Short mmCIF file of C-alpha atoms and ligand atoms in Angstrom, two decimals:
data_model
loop_
_atom_site.label_atom_id
_atom_site.label_comp_id
_atom_site.label_asym_id
_atom_site.label_seq_id
_atom_site.Cartn_x
_atom_site.Cartn_y
_atom_site.Cartn_z
CA UNK A 1 130.67 -49.17 -13.57
CA UNK A 2 131.71 -52.44 -11.77
CA UNK A 3 129.23 -55.13 -11.10
CA UNK A 4 129.59 -54.74 -7.47
CA UNK A 5 128.24 -51.22 -7.64
CA UNK A 6 125.40 -52.24 -9.65
CA UNK A 7 124.03 -54.74 -7.00
CA UNK A 8 120.81 -53.09 -6.03
CA UNK A 9 119.21 -53.51 -2.73
CA UNK A 10 115.33 -54.01 -3.27
CA UNK A 11 112.60 -54.21 -0.64
CA UNK A 12 109.59 -55.60 -1.99
CA UNK A 13 106.66 -54.16 -0.16
CA UNK A 14 103.72 -56.29 -0.31
CA UNK A 15 100.42 -57.03 1.29
CA UNK A 16 100.84 -60.88 0.77
CA UNK A 17 103.51 -63.23 -0.23
CA UNK A 18 103.81 -66.95 -0.64
CA UNK A 19 104.37 -69.12 1.42
CA UNK A 20 103.12 -66.83 4.20
CA UNK A 21 99.85 -65.43 3.11
CA UNK A 22 98.04 -65.49 -0.19
CA UNK A 23 94.67 -64.58 -1.67
CA UNK A 24 95.74 -64.29 -5.34
CA UNK A 25 98.35 -63.84 -7.81
CA UNK A 26 100.16 -61.09 -6.10
CA UNK A 27 101.45 -63.56 -3.34
CA UNK A 28 102.81 -65.82 -6.05
CA UNK A 29 104.83 -62.97 -7.64
CA UNK A 30 106.01 -61.56 -4.29
CA UNK A 31 107.02 -65.02 -3.23
CA UNK A 32 108.64 -66.13 -6.28
CA UNK A 33 110.74 -63.05 -7.45
CA UNK A 34 113.23 -63.08 -4.60
CA UNK A 35 115.32 -66.17 -5.32
CA UNK A 36 115.84 -65.41 -9.15
CA UNK A 37 116.47 -61.64 -8.37
CA UNK A 38 119.28 -62.88 -6.03
CA UNK A 39 120.62 -64.86 -8.84
CA UNK A 40 120.58 -61.84 -11.03
CA UNK A 41 122.68 -59.87 -8.50
CA UNK A 42 119.96 -57.96 -6.55
CA UNK A 43 119.97 -58.12 -2.93
CA UNK A 44 116.17 -58.54 -2.12
CA UNK A 45 114.25 -58.49 1.04
CA UNK A 46 110.47 -58.65 1.35
CA UNK A 47 108.09 -56.79 3.82
CA UNK A 48 104.45 -57.66 4.68
CA UNK A 49 102.16 -57.30 7.54
CA UNK A 50 102.15 -60.21 10.26
CA UNK A 51 98.64 -61.60 9.90
CA UNK A 52 97.22 -64.00 12.39
CA UNK A 53 98.03 -66.99 10.29
CA UNK A 54 101.80 -66.19 10.43
CA UNK A 55 102.77 -67.81 13.69
CA UNK A 56 104.74 -65.35 15.63
CA UNK A 57 106.65 -67.93 17.65
CA UNK A 58 108.38 -69.10 14.38
CA UNK A 59 109.66 -65.57 13.63
CA UNK A 60 112.73 -63.78 14.90
CA UNK A 61 112.38 -60.35 16.53
CA UNK A 62 114.18 -57.56 14.64
CA UNK A 63 112.97 -54.42 15.77
CA UNK A 64 111.05 -54.57 19.14
CA UNK A 65 109.59 -51.04 18.69
CA UNK A 66 109.20 -49.12 15.45
CA UNK A 67 106.64 -46.33 16.04
CA UNK A 68 104.68 -45.31 12.95
CA UNK A 69 103.22 -41.71 13.27
CA UNK A 70 100.32 -41.25 11.12
CA UNK A 71 99.61 -37.79 12.09
CA UNK A 72 101.01 -35.38 14.69
CA UNK A 73 98.64 -36.89 17.23
CA UNK A 74 98.09 -40.51 16.16
CA UNK A 75 100.86 -43.09 16.07
CA UNK A 76 100.90 -46.83 15.97
CA UNK A 77 103.16 -49.10 18.01
CA UNK A 78 104.52 -51.63 15.69
CA UNK A 79 107.33 -54.12 15.83
CA UNK A 80 109.33 -55.99 13.19
CA UNK A 81 109.93 -59.71 12.94
CA UNK A 82 111.94 -61.78 10.31
CA UNK A 83 111.99 -65.14 8.73
CA UNK A 84 113.95 -66.61 5.78
CA UNK A 85 112.47 -68.49 2.87
CA UNK A 86 114.68 -69.76 -0.04
CA UNK A 87 117.48 -67.52 1.02
CA UNK A 88 115.23 -64.31 0.91
CA UNK A 89 114.65 -62.42 4.13
CA UNK A 90 110.96 -61.63 4.91
CA UNK A 91 110.27 -58.74 7.36
CA UNK A 92 106.87 -58.80 9.07
CA UNK A 93 105.16 -55.70 10.49
CA UNK A 94 103.38 -56.67 13.56
CA UNK A 95 100.52 -54.59 14.91
CA UNK A 96 97.84 -56.91 16.47
CA UNK A 97 95.14 -54.27 16.30
CA UNK A 98 95.44 -53.94 12.57
CA UNK A 99 96.64 -57.42 11.20
CA UNK A 100 95.77 -59.95 13.82
CA UNK A 101 92.61 -60.96 12.17
CA UNK A 102 90.85 -63.82 10.63
CA UNK A 103 91.22 -62.84 7.07
CA UNK A 104 93.59 -60.47 5.13
CA UNK A 105 91.20 -57.89 3.48
CA UNK A 106 87.59 -59.06 3.76
CA UNK A 107 85.57 -60.98 6.20
CA UNK A 108 82.46 -62.75 5.37
CA UNK A 109 82.23 -60.96 1.92
CA UNK A 110 82.70 -57.48 3.51
CA UNK A 111 85.85 -55.45 3.42
CA UNK A 112 87.45 -54.46 6.75
CA UNK A 113 86.27 -50.84 7.16
CA UNK A 114 89.59 -49.79 8.28
CA UNK A 115 91.63 -51.11 5.32
CA UNK A 116 92.91 -47.75 4.54
CA UNK A 117 94.44 -47.46 8.00
CA UNK A 118 95.62 -50.85 7.89
CA UNK A 119 97.56 -50.37 4.64
CA UNK A 120 98.41 -46.77 5.33
CA UNK A 121 100.27 -47.76 8.50
CA UNK A 122 101.81 -50.67 6.82
CA UNK A 123 103.18 -48.40 4.00
CA UNK A 124 104.59 -46.05 6.56
CA UNK A 125 106.16 -48.86 8.54
CA UNK A 126 107.82 -50.04 5.21
CA UNK A 127 109.30 -46.67 4.75
CA UNK A 128 110.45 -46.66 8.38
CA UNK A 129 111.99 -50.08 8.04
CA UNK A 130 113.81 -48.92 4.89
CA UNK A 131 115.11 -46.02 6.82
CA UNK A 132 116.18 -48.31 9.81
CA UNK A 133 117.97 -50.85 7.54
CA UNK A 134 119.71 -48.06 5.50
CA UNK A 135 120.21 -50.31 2.61
CA UNK A 136 117.00 -50.46 0.45
CA UNK A 137 117.53 -48.24 -2.83
CA UNK A 138 114.37 -49.45 -4.45
CA UNK A 139 110.92 -49.96 -2.85
CA UNK A 140 109.11 -52.25 -5.05
CA UNK A 141 105.27 -51.69 -4.22
CA UNK A 142 102.29 -53.73 -5.23
CA UNK A 143 98.61 -52.77 -5.84
CA UNK A 144 96.60 -50.23 -3.87
CA UNK A 145 97.64 -51.76 -0.45
CA UNK A 146 101.18 -50.19 -0.89
CA UNK A 147 100.43 -47.44 -3.32
CA UNK A 148 100.94 -44.87 -0.43
CA UNK A 149 104.63 -45.60 -0.13
CA UNK A 150 105.57 -43.41 -3.17
CA UNK A 151 102.87 -40.96 -1.89
CA UNK A 152 104.33 -40.57 1.63
CA UNK A 153 108.01 -40.74 0.13
CA UNK A 154 107.38 -37.85 -2.30
CA UNK A 155 105.63 -35.74 0.12
CA UNK A 156 106.21 -36.28 3.94
CA UNK A 157 109.73 -37.69 3.49
CA UNK A 158 110.81 -35.54 0.53
CA UNK A 159 113.41 -33.69 2.53
CA UNK A 160 114.49 -36.65 4.53
CA UNK A 161 118.18 -37.28 3.71
CA UNK A 162 118.25 -40.98 4.43
CA UNK A 163 115.32 -41.50 1.93
CA UNK A 164 116.04 -39.00 -0.59
CA UNK A 165 117.52 -41.29 -3.06
CA UNK A 166 115.20 -44.18 -2.62
CA UNK A 167 113.30 -44.96 -5.78
CA UNK A 168 109.89 -46.58 -6.15
CA UNK A 169 108.28 -49.05 -8.60
CA UNK A 170 104.59 -49.80 -8.39
CA UNK A 171 103.15 -52.90 -9.95
CA UNK A 172 99.59 -53.18 -11.00
CA UNK A 173 98.33 -56.78 -10.73
CA UNK A 174 94.73 -55.91 -11.50
CA UNK A 175 93.57 -52.38 -12.11
CA UNK A 176 90.02 -53.41 -11.01
CA UNK A 177 91.11 -52.88 -7.32
CA UNK A 178 91.84 -49.48 -6.52
CA UNK A 179 91.35 -48.81 -2.82
CA UNK A 180 88.49 -46.43 -2.86
CA UNK A 181 87.63 -44.60 0.30
CA UNK A 182 85.67 -41.69 1.77
CA UNK A 183 87.21 -38.31 1.56
CA UNK A 184 87.77 -38.14 5.21
CA UNK A 185 90.50 -40.72 5.27
CA UNK A 186 93.01 -38.36 3.82
CA UNK A 187 93.24 -36.38 7.07
CA UNK A 188 93.37 -39.68 9.01
CA UNK A 189 96.23 -40.86 6.89
CA UNK A 190 98.00 -37.61 7.54
CA UNK A 191 98.07 -36.65 3.88
CA UNK A 192 95.92 -33.49 4.17
CA UNK A 193 92.68 -32.52 2.43
CA UNK A 194 94.52 -30.44 0.12
CA UNK A 195 95.21 -33.56 -1.74
CA UNK A 196 91.56 -33.99 -2.43
CA UNK A 197 91.84 -32.79 -6.11
CA UNK A 198 91.70 -34.44 -9.56
CA UNK A 199 95.35 -33.93 -10.00
CA UNK A 200 96.23 -35.88 -6.86
CA UNK A 201 94.07 -38.40 -4.89
CA UNK A 202 90.44 -37.53 -5.73
CA UNK A 203 88.59 -39.76 -8.00
CA UNK A 204 84.92 -39.14 -8.65
CA UNK A 205 84.19 -37.89 -5.27
CA UNK A 206 86.22 -40.69 -3.53
CA UNK A 207 89.84 -40.97 -2.45
CA UNK A 208 91.79 -43.43 -4.70
CA UNK A 209 94.79 -44.84 -3.17
CA UNK A 210 96.04 -46.52 -6.24
CA UNK A 211 95.81 -43.41 -8.22
CA UNK A 212 98.22 -41.80 -5.81
CA UNK A 213 100.83 -44.39 -6.34
CA UNK A 214 100.33 -44.00 -10.21
CA UNK A 215 100.97 -40.38 -9.87
CA UNK A 216 103.99 -40.45 -7.43
CA UNK A 217 105.90 -43.66 -8.16
CA UNK A 218 109.07 -43.26 -10.21
CA UNK A 219 108.29 -46.27 -12.44
CA UNK A 220 105.08 -48.20 -13.04
CA UNK A 221 104.63 -51.81 -14.36
CA UNK A 222 101.90 -54.36 -14.88
CA UNK A 223 102.05 -58.18 -15.20
CA UNK A 224 101.91 -58.39 -19.01
CA UNK A 225 102.99 -56.21 -21.81
CA UNK A 226 99.43 -56.43 -23.48
CA UNK A 227 97.81 -55.54 -20.26
CA UNK A 228 100.13 -52.56 -19.89
CA UNK A 229 98.68 -51.20 -23.25
CA UNK A 230 95.04 -52.10 -22.60
CA UNK A 231 94.90 -50.29 -19.29
CA UNK A 232 95.64 -47.21 -21.28
CA UNK A 233 92.39 -47.54 -23.07
CA UNK A 234 89.00 -46.44 -21.77
CA UNK A 235 87.70 -49.92 -22.16
CA UNK A 236 90.03 -51.47 -19.57
CA UNK A 237 91.39 -48.28 -17.87
CA UNK A 238 88.71 -48.36 -15.24
CA UNK A 239 88.78 -44.50 -15.16
CA UNK A 240 92.64 -44.14 -14.81
CA UNK A 241 93.51 -44.64 -18.52
CA UNK A 242 94.10 -40.90 -18.95
CA UNK A 243 96.50 -40.86 -16.05
CA UNK A 244 98.16 -44.09 -17.29
CA UNK A 245 98.49 -42.52 -20.71
CA UNK A 246 100.19 -39.56 -19.38
CA UNK A 247 102.67 -41.79 -17.47
CA UNK A 248 103.11 -44.25 -20.30
CA UNK A 249 106.87 -43.25 -20.67
CA UNK A 250 107.41 -44.97 -17.14
CA UNK A 251 105.00 -47.97 -17.62
CA UNK A 252 106.01 -51.35 -18.76
CA UNK A 253 104.61 -54.84 -18.72
CA UNK A 254 106.46 -57.95 -17.39
CA UNK A 255 104.79 -61.25 -17.81
CA UNK A 256 104.65 -63.25 -14.56
CA UNK A 257 106.61 -66.47 -14.50
CA UNK A 258 105.60 -69.96 -13.64
CA UNK A 259 106.71 -72.01 -10.58
CA UNK A 260 107.73 -75.27 -12.39
CA UNK A 261 108.74 -77.00 -9.34
CA UNK A 262 104.95 -77.01 -8.57
CA UNK A 263 103.50 -77.14 -12.07
CA UNK A 264 105.26 -79.64 -14.32
CA UNK A 265 103.82 -83.03 -15.37
CA UNK A 266 107.19 -84.37 -15.35
CA UNK A 267 107.19 -84.55 -11.41
CA UNK A 268 103.64 -83.24 -10.39
CA UNK A 269 102.78 -85.53 -7.34
CA UNK A 270 98.97 -84.65 -7.66
CA UNK A 271 98.38 -86.35 -11.11
CA UNK A 272 97.72 -90.09 -11.92
CA UNK A 273 100.88 -90.58 -13.92
CA UNK A 274 103.76 -88.25 -14.96
CA UNK A 275 104.54 -87.51 -18.48
CA UNK A 276 106.84 -85.33 -20.65
CA UNK A 277 106.95 -83.92 -24.14
CA UNK A 278 109.01 -86.88 -25.20
CA UNK A 279 106.67 -89.37 -23.73
CA UNK A 280 103.00 -88.32 -23.55
CA UNK A 281 101.62 -91.72 -22.63
CA UNK A 282 100.88 -90.78 -18.87
CA UNK A 283 98.45 -88.06 -20.20
CA UNK A 284 95.90 -90.59 -21.26
CA UNK A 285 96.08 -92.08 -17.68
CA UNK A 286 95.51 -88.59 -16.24
CA UNK A 287 92.45 -88.18 -18.44
CA UNK A 288 90.88 -91.44 -17.53
CA UNK A 289 91.40 -90.73 -13.81
CA UNK A 290 89.99 -87.29 -14.13
CA UNK A 291 86.90 -88.59 -16.11
CA UNK A 292 86.36 -91.20 -13.27
CA UNK A 293 86.82 -88.65 -10.68
CA UNK A 294 83.92 -86.60 -12.23
CA UNK A 295 81.80 -89.72 -12.80
CA UNK A 296 82.09 -89.33 -16.54
CA UNK A 297 81.98 -92.33 -18.90
CA UNK A 298 85.13 -94.09 -19.94
CA UNK A 299 83.72 -93.70 -23.53
CA UNK A 300 84.84 -89.99 -23.33
CA UNK A 301 88.39 -91.16 -23.16
CA UNK A 302 88.77 -90.77 -27.02
CA UNK A 303 86.76 -87.55 -27.37
CA UNK A 304 87.88 -84.00 -26.52
CA UNK A 305 87.81 -83.08 -22.84
CA UNK A 306 87.60 -79.33 -22.06
CA UNK A 307 88.89 -78.17 -18.66
CA UNK A 308 88.25 -75.02 -16.66
CA UNK A 309 89.82 -73.77 -13.32
CA UNK A 310 89.00 -70.35 -12.17
CA UNK A 311 87.60 -67.86 -9.82
CA UNK A 312 83.81 -67.53 -10.83
CA UNK A 313 83.89 -63.93 -11.30
CA UNK A 314 82.35 -61.73 -14.14
CA UNK A 315 86.06 -60.76 -15.13
CA UNK A 316 86.58 -64.29 -16.29
CA UNK A 317 83.94 -64.29 -18.95
CA UNK A 318 81.61 -67.01 -17.89
CA UNK A 319 78.62 -65.16 -19.37
CA UNK A 320 80.04 -66.13 -22.76
CA UNK A 321 79.90 -69.86 -21.58
CA UNK A 322 76.37 -69.28 -20.26
CA UNK A 323 75.36 -67.81 -23.68
CA UNK A 324 76.45 -70.81 -25.82
CA UNK A 325 76.05 -73.64 -23.12
CA UNK A 326 73.65 -75.56 -25.58
CA UNK A 327 76.28 -75.42 -28.24
CA UNK A 328 79.11 -76.44 -26.03
CA UNK A 329 76.89 -79.32 -24.69
CA UNK A 330 76.29 -80.43 -28.29
CA UNK A 331 79.88 -81.09 -28.91
CA UNK A 332 80.70 -84.70 -28.97
CA UNK A 333 83.16 -84.58 -25.86
CA UNK A 334 83.03 -83.55 -22.30
CA UNK A 335 83.86 -80.64 -19.88
CA UNK A 336 84.96 -80.28 -16.44
CA UNK A 337 85.09 -77.18 -14.25
CA UNK A 338 86.56 -76.28 -10.94
CA UNK A 339 85.80 -72.84 -9.42
CA UNK A 340 84.09 -70.84 -6.69
CA UNK A 341 83.01 -67.31 -6.32
CA UNK A 342 79.89 -65.42 -7.62
CA UNK A 343 76.82 -67.52 -6.54
CA UNK A 344 75.29 -66.92 -10.05
CA UNK A 345 78.07 -68.74 -11.89
CA UNK A 346 78.20 -71.42 -9.08
CA UNK A 347 74.53 -72.04 -9.74
CA UNK A 348 74.81 -71.95 -13.44
CA UNK A 349 77.66 -74.63 -13.47
CA UNK A 350 75.93 -76.90 -10.99
CA UNK A 351 72.75 -76.76 -13.04
CA UNK A 352 74.52 -77.48 -16.12
CA UNK A 353 76.19 -80.50 -14.78
CA UNK A 354 73.06 -81.70 -13.25
CA UNK A 355 71.12 -81.53 -16.64
CA UNK A 356 74.02 -83.40 -18.49
CA UNK A 357 75.76 -85.61 -15.95
CA UNK A 358 77.18 -87.89 -18.55
CA UNK A 359 79.35 -85.16 -20.16
CA UNK A 360 79.54 -82.09 -17.80
CA UNK A 361 81.43 -82.43 -14.59
CA UNK A 362 81.51 -79.52 -11.90
CA UNK A 363 83.11 -79.03 -8.61
CA UNK A 364 82.46 -75.82 -6.71
CA UNK A 365 85.20 -75.08 -4.35
CA UNK A 366 88.95 -74.24 -4.20
CA UNK A 367 91.04 -77.52 -4.61
CA UNK A 368 94.63 -77.03 -5.59
CA UNK A 369 95.32 -80.72 -6.06
CA UNK A 370 92.17 -80.97 -8.32
CA UNK A 371 93.40 -78.00 -10.32
CA UNK A 372 96.52 -79.99 -11.19
CA UNK A 373 94.53 -83.04 -12.11
CA UNK A 374 92.34 -80.92 -14.41
CA UNK A 375 95.50 -79.38 -16.12
CA UNK A 376 96.80 -82.87 -16.67
CA UNK A 377 93.82 -84.70 -17.66
CA UNK A 378 92.07 -82.31 -20.08
CA UNK A 379 92.96 -81.78 -23.88
CA UNK A 380 91.73 -78.28 -24.07
CA UNK A 381 91.74 -75.61 -21.47
CA UNK A 382 89.23 -72.82 -21.80
CA UNK A 383 89.82 -69.18 -20.63
CA UNK A 384 87.43 -66.75 -22.01
CA UNK A 385 88.27 -63.66 -19.76
CA UNK A 386 87.08 -60.23 -20.45
CA UNK A 387 90.32 -59.18 -19.24
CA UNK A 388 93.38 -60.84 -17.84
CA UNK A 389 96.25 -58.91 -16.30
CA UNK A 390 98.43 -61.88 -16.66
CA UNK A 391 96.66 -65.24 -15.86
CA UNK A 392 98.59 -68.38 -14.93
CA UNK A 393 96.43 -71.13 -16.05
CA UNK A 394 97.12 -70.75 -19.70
CA UNK A 395 100.78 -70.98 -18.92
CA UNK A 396 100.31 -74.27 -16.83
CA UNK A 397 98.29 -75.62 -19.60
CA UNK A 398 100.81 -75.07 -22.16
CA UNK A 399 103.32 -77.00 -19.83
CA UNK A 400 100.81 -79.83 -19.33
CA UNK A 401 100.16 -80.38 -23.06
CA UNK A 402 96.66 -79.05 -22.56
CA UNK A 403 95.98 -76.76 -25.54
CA UNK A 404 94.53 -73.46 -24.52
CA UNK A 405 91.76 -71.77 -26.06
CA UNK A 406 91.83 -68.12 -24.76
CA UNK A 407 90.44 -64.68 -25.43
CA UNK A 408 93.05 -62.61 -26.86
CA UNK A 409 93.53 -60.11 -23.96
CA UNK A 410 96.26 -59.25 -21.43
CA UNK A 411 98.53 -62.02 -20.46
CA UNK A 412 96.51 -64.67 -22.38
CA UNK A 413 97.27 -62.97 -25.62
CA UNK A 414 100.91 -62.58 -24.64
CA UNK A 415 101.50 -66.09 -23.46
CA UNK A 416 99.44 -68.17 -26.12
CA UNK A 417 100.53 -67.79 -29.84
CA UNK A 418 98.55 -69.53 -32.62
CA UNK A 419 101.12 -72.34 -33.09
CA UNK A 420 100.29 -73.44 -29.52
CA UNK A 421 96.76 -72.66 -28.91
CA UNK A 422 93.52 -70.93 -30.08
CA UNK A 423 92.63 -67.30 -29.53
CA UNK A 424 89.41 -65.27 -30.22
CA UNK A 425 89.16 -61.57 -30.05
CA UNK A 426 85.61 -60.49 -29.63
CA UNK A 427 84.07 -60.87 -26.39
CA UNK A 428 81.09 -62.96 -27.43
CA UNK A 429 79.81 -66.32 -27.06
CA UNK A 430 79.90 -66.94 -30.77
CA UNK A 431 83.45 -65.92 -31.06
CA UNK A 432 84.38 -68.10 -28.13
CA UNK A 433 82.37 -71.19 -29.49
CA UNK A 434 84.08 -70.92 -32.90
CA UNK A 435 87.54 -71.12 -31.31
CA UNK A 436 86.45 -74.01 -29.07
CA UNK A 437 85.14 -75.74 -32.31
CA UNK A 438 88.39 -75.15 -34.06
CA UNK A 439 90.26 -76.76 -31.33
CA UNK A 440 87.83 -79.72 -31.04
CA UNK A 441 88.01 -80.31 -35.00
CA UNK A 442 91.88 -80.40 -34.99
CA UNK A 443 91.83 -82.80 -31.91
CA UNK A 444 89.27 -85.15 -33.70
CA UNK A 445 90.58 -84.71 -37.41
CA UNK A 446 94.48 -84.56 -37.12
CA UNK A 447 95.96 -86.22 -34.02
CA UNK A 448 99.52 -85.64 -35.22
CA UNK A 449 99.20 -81.95 -35.66
CA UNK A 450 97.44 -81.98 -32.38
CA UNK A 451 100.35 -83.61 -30.70
CA UNK A 452 102.75 -81.21 -32.43
CA UNK A 453 100.86 -78.41 -30.88
CA UNK A 454 100.82 -80.01 -27.61
CA UNK A 455 104.63 -80.36 -27.55
CA UNK A 456 105.32 -76.98 -28.82
CA UNK A 457 103.39 -75.70 -25.74
CA UNK A 458 105.16 -77.98 -23.46
CA UNK A 459 108.56 -76.84 -24.51
CA UNK A 460 107.80 -73.18 -23.95
CA UNK A 461 109.62 -71.61 -20.93
CA UNK A 462 108.01 -69.15 -18.68
CA UNK A 463 110.29 -69.50 -15.70
CA UNK A 464 110.70 -66.69 -13.14
CA UNK A 465 114.10 -66.30 -14.14
CA UNK A 466 113.18 -64.38 -17.37
CA UNK A 467 110.74 -62.11 -15.46
CA UNK A 468 113.31 -61.45 -12.75
CA UNK A 469 115.80 -60.49 -15.36
CA UNK A 470 113.40 -57.91 -16.75
CA UNK A 471 112.66 -56.51 -13.23
CA UNK A 472 116.28 -56.32 -12.52
CA UNK A 473 116.72 -54.14 -15.61
CA UNK A 474 113.89 -51.86 -14.44
CA UNK A 475 115.46 -51.44 -11.06
CA UNK A 476 118.82 -50.72 -12.77
CA UNK A 477 117.20 -48.12 -15.11
CA UNK A 478 115.70 -46.56 -11.91
CA UNK A 479 119.01 -46.29 -10.09
CA UNK A 480 120.90 -45.23 -13.27
CA UNK A 481 118.56 -43.20 -15.48
CA UNK A 482 119.68 -42.48 -18.89
CA UNK A 483 120.64 -38.88 -18.83
CA UNK A 484 119.79 -38.37 -22.57
CA UNK A 485 116.28 -39.76 -22.01
P1 ADP B 501 93.44 -64.74 -10.74
O1 ADP B 501 94.64 -64.47 -10.05
O2 ADP B 501 92.77 -63.76 -11.47
O3 ADP B 501 92.38 -65.64 -9.93
P2 ADP B 501 95.33 -66.35 -12.29
O4 ADP B 501 95.03 -67.34 -13.40
O5 ADP B 501 96.17 -65.33 -12.32
O6 ADP B 501 93.72 -65.72 -11.98
O7 ADP B 501 95.56 -67.32 -11.09
C1 ADP B 501 94.69 -68.20 -10.59
C2 ADP B 501 95.36 -69.20 -9.75
O8 ADP B 501 94.50 -69.68 -8.77
C3 ADP B 501 95.71 -70.47 -10.62
O9 ADP B 501 96.91 -71.09 -9.99
C4 ADP B 501 94.70 -71.43 -10.53
O10 ADP B 501 94.86 -72.81 -10.74
C5 ADP B 501 94.23 -71.02 -8.98
N1 ADP B 501 92.65 -71.26 -8.99
C6 ADP B 501 91.86 -70.52 -9.39
N2 ADP B 501 90.62 -71.10 -8.96
C7 ADP B 501 90.89 -72.22 -8.17
C8 ADP B 501 90.05 -73.25 -7.58
N3 ADP B 501 88.71 -73.08 -7.47
N4 ADP B 501 90.57 -74.21 -7.07
C9 ADP B 501 91.86 -74.53 -7.22
N5 ADP B 501 92.70 -73.50 -7.77
C10 ADP B 501 92.17 -72.29 -8.22
#
């Protein structure tokens, strides 16, 4: 088959994408995949809702009127705009009554009650856009918000000739979020109450939108190979492990990439001094600046400095830190943490720092620039996650020569090997403490081996090009299935 015929037209269907709207890692993936996919020969576009924060006056109108019929009696008038970013076309579905709101999914800690409608309409609009464009051959969907795309395609549009050959890939970025709603929403979404059974969208008395996508999508993937296995187990399957085991033949794991234009100490504008694997001297300046920023003593400069940047969420394993906080404080070193989220952990960290202001520094909040400075200035980066679909900070840490200490789960396990970091398996405070102590001991007793470890990590490449190559081959398999398989 000629290369030209292999060029696949991909539409990324996503509820968020950098640089337009972001609440989490999904936006990074959706915003970063386009350019390298294009280099791999895929013709890529992205479609997402036009939220309030996306300035309409900067967009180009494309389809002034794209009606979306949810049911026989209920339609939404949407229109489509576009913009280009790094050579990739972004389509925005505009429907002010659904998306012109202060936040993306939740407001003041509460989910918008009509989220099923907002993303049901968006999923249908994406399909209508694909039909209008006529070119997309793969709709690459993400998480529960767009999980209805494969459901609608395989049911309502099953006999629509223009869409008959369109394939779907559903990426799971975090199985913990499934889009659970009351039974009545099925009818409102035009899917029919008959789908309320355990073989379809029913899930313990609720409607589970992600489950629908997992059943109907042609291919499934998650954001790391280890997580793709873990979600097939009862421990991390969130009740969907049986279904995922059943579909394991179409499920794969592709580790997210890192945007090295933003995260590289050689040219990072946020840090006190730039440095590289060849010349590490700037890292000490970064450490000194970081200690000062947190009001920690200069005498800590020669001692191990542990860094943490995270959402303060129970997923991230902060209860382990709480459990052995006394032992961590007893280490002859210092610790800085940046995070926000669960008030319980915010209070824990604040109190910890207040009790030991000379060695524990804490900032509660979201501060991207400080996150860079912690990556650059720390010696050790701690990630004790209970589960971690992919995780980015461990990959940033490796590039910054900040040796990661991670729980061996999901993308942490995949990205960190023992020649470049420290891993612990059991989700206990003692297991974490013992890995931290190993790291601290090596740092203090064998600086030469420590530097070798740092350099090995710094040389590792997690660029998006590699991830995009793997996505390109999944698209290719979708479009040219192996007849013998
Ligand atoms: P998750 O998506 O589960 O939050 P990831 O490790 O995949 O975890 O991505 C988290 C991203 O958000 C990283 O880029 C990290 O640096 C950033 N981040 C998390 N919390 C904060 C914070 N409080 N301030 C600045 N950046 C943060």
